[in-house]
Amino acid sequence: MSAVVTWPTEGIAFGGDYNPEQWDWDVLLEDVELMREAGVGFVTVGVFSWIKHEPRDGAFDFDWLDRVLDLLHENGIRVDLATPTASVPMWLHRLHPEILPQDAHGHPLAPGGRLGFCPSSTVFRRYALRVVEALAAHVAGHPAVRLWHVSNELGGGNARCHCPVSEAAFQSWVEARHGTVEALNTAWGTAFWGNSYSSFDEVTTPRGITAHNPGQLLDYERFSSDALLDCYRAEAAVLRRVTPEVPVTTNFMVGLGPDVVDYPRWADEVDIVVNDHYTYGPDPMKHQELAFAGDRMRGISGGGPWLLMEHATGGSTWHPVSQPKGPGELVRHALGHVARGSDSVMYFQWRASRSGTEQFHSAMLPHSGPESRTFRQIVALGADLARLAEVAGSRVVGARVALLHDDEAGWALRSGHKPAVRLDYATTARAVHAALFERSVTVDVVPPWHPLDDYDLVVVPGLFLVDDTTPAAVAAAAERGATVLVTWFSGIVDETNSVRTGGHPGAFRDLLGVRGDDFWPLDETEVVELDTGWRARRWTEHVTATTAEVVASYTTGGVSGGAAVTRRPVGSGSAWYLASDLEPAGLGELVDRLLDEVGISPAAATSPGVEAVRRASDEGSWLFVLNHAESEGWAEVAGTDLLTGAVCAGRVVVPAGGVAVVREACP
Ligand code: GAL
Ligand code: ZN
């Protein structure tokens, strides 16, 4: 992120995507009235408005936008203005059908929908930059416009294009990365199946039925992320030239990962990191998944505040089941993001659409209007957020645990055949985080290149791909006293997605003092027992402890008698290896031992099911207490609950499903 930025909002910003082009003017008047009632002060406008701004090729018309911006400004509502390039106008599709992305079978997408362009298309780029420049020049100096929102969720639908333009761009990318054809053949190991190339123009995007070259697949993911980043950069350059005072961003889709693009490697390009996050109603641990995304956002924002640009008041209709939020969930989810560093609570979208793909998607103002359960909750939330204004600008504090996370590792894992089909990076990374989350231990989910100096526990969960610097950094952390936990199938391949030989896990073998020779994945129904009483599924390995001590061994299964958990003292710290996918109870006990070893305690002592996270600044500190349990809960804290004004002398009691945000008394 660039260092100098005029932060676009004050307090905890509240609002959402606002799509006034779908409504008549009298509805807009009602909108601003209701926005004021709810305390909405920040809205995203113009995400899909290209056809409004440029109804015909080269003919710009910003009258409608002017009226909307003025109306919002008159009502004290600030604007996050989108460039409209996510919604290619039909006239452009007719003029240039070749800009449509193509799938792996060479079929172009149909016009309509959104993001209907090839990221590498120079034709699309020309038209996109023209409308962006016209828009920026037109609104320059408008007092309502506080932030630029480039396109929308770049890659959400057009991330992997196989058209001839993309293929040529991929060839150039591959050449730039590998330099010579010989280096390419080595990196991709093309001697296998005799797939060696003689020149770069023989390279295709990976679309064959039998071609699953892991190096090629991984490079194609990297290329696709870079192609989308170029789309962002090109627009951002225009915006920064025309309106240098307005910060520029684009909405990320950071979740469990791996994501469609490599957000940690994009972070330096945006002035403010912003996220869209959607929970899945039936997921019983959706609040933990939300927390994981929030902890990742801090790893991407450098620890400072970020903005939640979109989430949902209820269900999302792109999910198999679009479920409303249960009692208290709307507030808990909103404050869950704020607790983990967001300085905003924004939704898709303000008013539910009557038509179009997302006509049944939840909104702040549902089809039933203001007399509705959701709108009443939105009004109450707006009032709560106003009470939390003093928290804005503070940072999440107290994280002594780093969890290393990398999209490239996730991409590599899904590139090509692996020892088991059910391996899933997201699930593996999430498991250790869940154990820490349940203990209210604050975790920074950081990219592997993040400095580890401030952490006492470093977790490396299923980090399948690592370069040579990551194991060195992890080893250095252990040497100076940290406890390190590496979990199964980490450090297996290098940056080219080629296996590190000589015993698994190649990159971490020496640090851990173990040597594995056979992976021993399990069938869906298989479970094995450990001598600690713990149980494992999905994965075991045949591992020998070379210089490590064995902490737990298998008592059943193909590797019965072998090591499942090991520990090696390293310098002033230690390195643990977990060679199997433990069930949550056992994993929790293992995590307790690691936390004990370095003396890490929770953000606050709580009853079960209560989440506690602390934000702090020079002005003070605030403990967020979210009770996800179905019974009354508590957290140990002294201070004043900003939401109720209640004074807590050592303990706050929170009703089932309820929340508290306690400004802590000075010690
Ligand atoms: C987001 C997108 C919004 C809307 C929303 C619905 O991914 O940016 O435009 O589609 O999902 O859940
Ligand atoms: Zn293409």
Short mmCIF file of N, CA and C and ligand atoms in Angstrom, two decimals, residues 98-102 117-121 161-167, ligand 2:
data_model
loop_
_atom_site.label_atom_id
_atom_site.label_comp_id
_atom_site.label_asym_id
_atom_site.label_seq_id
_atom_site.Cartn_x
_atom_site.Cartn_y
_atom_site.Cartn_z
N GLU A 98 -14.67 -10.12 -30.13
CA GLU A 98 -13.45 -10.86 -29.77
C GLU A 98 -12.97 -10.57 -28.35
N ILE A 99 -13.56 -9.58 -27.68
CA ILE A 99 -13.08 -9.31 -26.31
C ILE A 99 -13.66 -10.28 -25.28
N LEU A 100 -14.63 -11.08 -25.68
CA LEU A 100 -15.22 -12.03 -24.72
C LEU A 100 -14.19 -13.07 -24.29
N PRO A 101 -14.16 -13.41 -23.01
CA PRO A 101 -13.25 -14.48 -22.58
C PRO A 101 -13.68 -15.83 -23.15
N GLN A 102 -12.72 -16.73 -23.30
CA GLN A 102 -13.03 -18.07 -23.80
C GLN A 102 -12.67 -19.12 -22.75
N PHE A 117 -15.00 -9.78 -20.30
CA PHE A 117 -13.87 -9.38 -21.13
C PHE A 117 -12.65 -10.22 -20.82
N CYS A 118 -11.84 -10.38 -21.84
CA CYS A 118 -10.56 -11.07 -21.68
C CYS A 118 -9.60 -10.11 -20.99
N PRO A 119 -9.00 -10.51 -19.86
CA PRO A 119 -8.11 -9.60 -19.14
C PRO A 119 -6.93 -9.12 -19.97
N SER A 120 -6.54 -9.89 -20.97
CA SER A 120 -5.37 -9.49 -21.77
C SER A 120 -5.76 -8.72 -23.02
N SER A 121 -7.03 -8.47 -23.22
CA SER A 121 -7.46 -7.82 -24.46
C SER A 121 -7.06 -6.34 -24.49
N CYS A 161 -8.73 -17.12 -18.87
CA CYS A 161 -9.16 -17.01 -20.26
C CYS A 161 -8.23 -17.82 -21.17
N HIS A 162 -8.83 -18.50 -22.14
CA HIS A 162 -8.06 -19.36 -23.05
C HIS A 162 -8.14 -18.87 -24.49
N CYS A 163 -8.49 -17.61 -24.71
CA CYS A 163 -8.62 -17.12 -26.09
C CYS A 163 -7.23 -16.94 -26.70
N PRO A 164 -7.14 -16.75 -28.02
CA PRO A 164 -5.83 -16.61 -28.66
C PRO A 164 -5.01 -15.45 -28.11
N VAL A 165 -5.68 -14.37 -27.73
CA VAL A 165 -4.95 -13.22 -27.17
C VAL A 165 -4.31 -13.62 -25.83
N SER A 166 -5.07 -14.33 -25.02
CA SER A 166 -4.53 -14.78 -23.73
C SER A 166 -3.40 -15.78 -23.94
N GLU A 167 -3.56 -16.63 -24.93
CA GLU A 167 -2.50 -17.62 -25.18
C GLU A 167 -1.19 -16.91 -25.56
ZN ZN B 2 -8.33 -14.01 -23.45
#
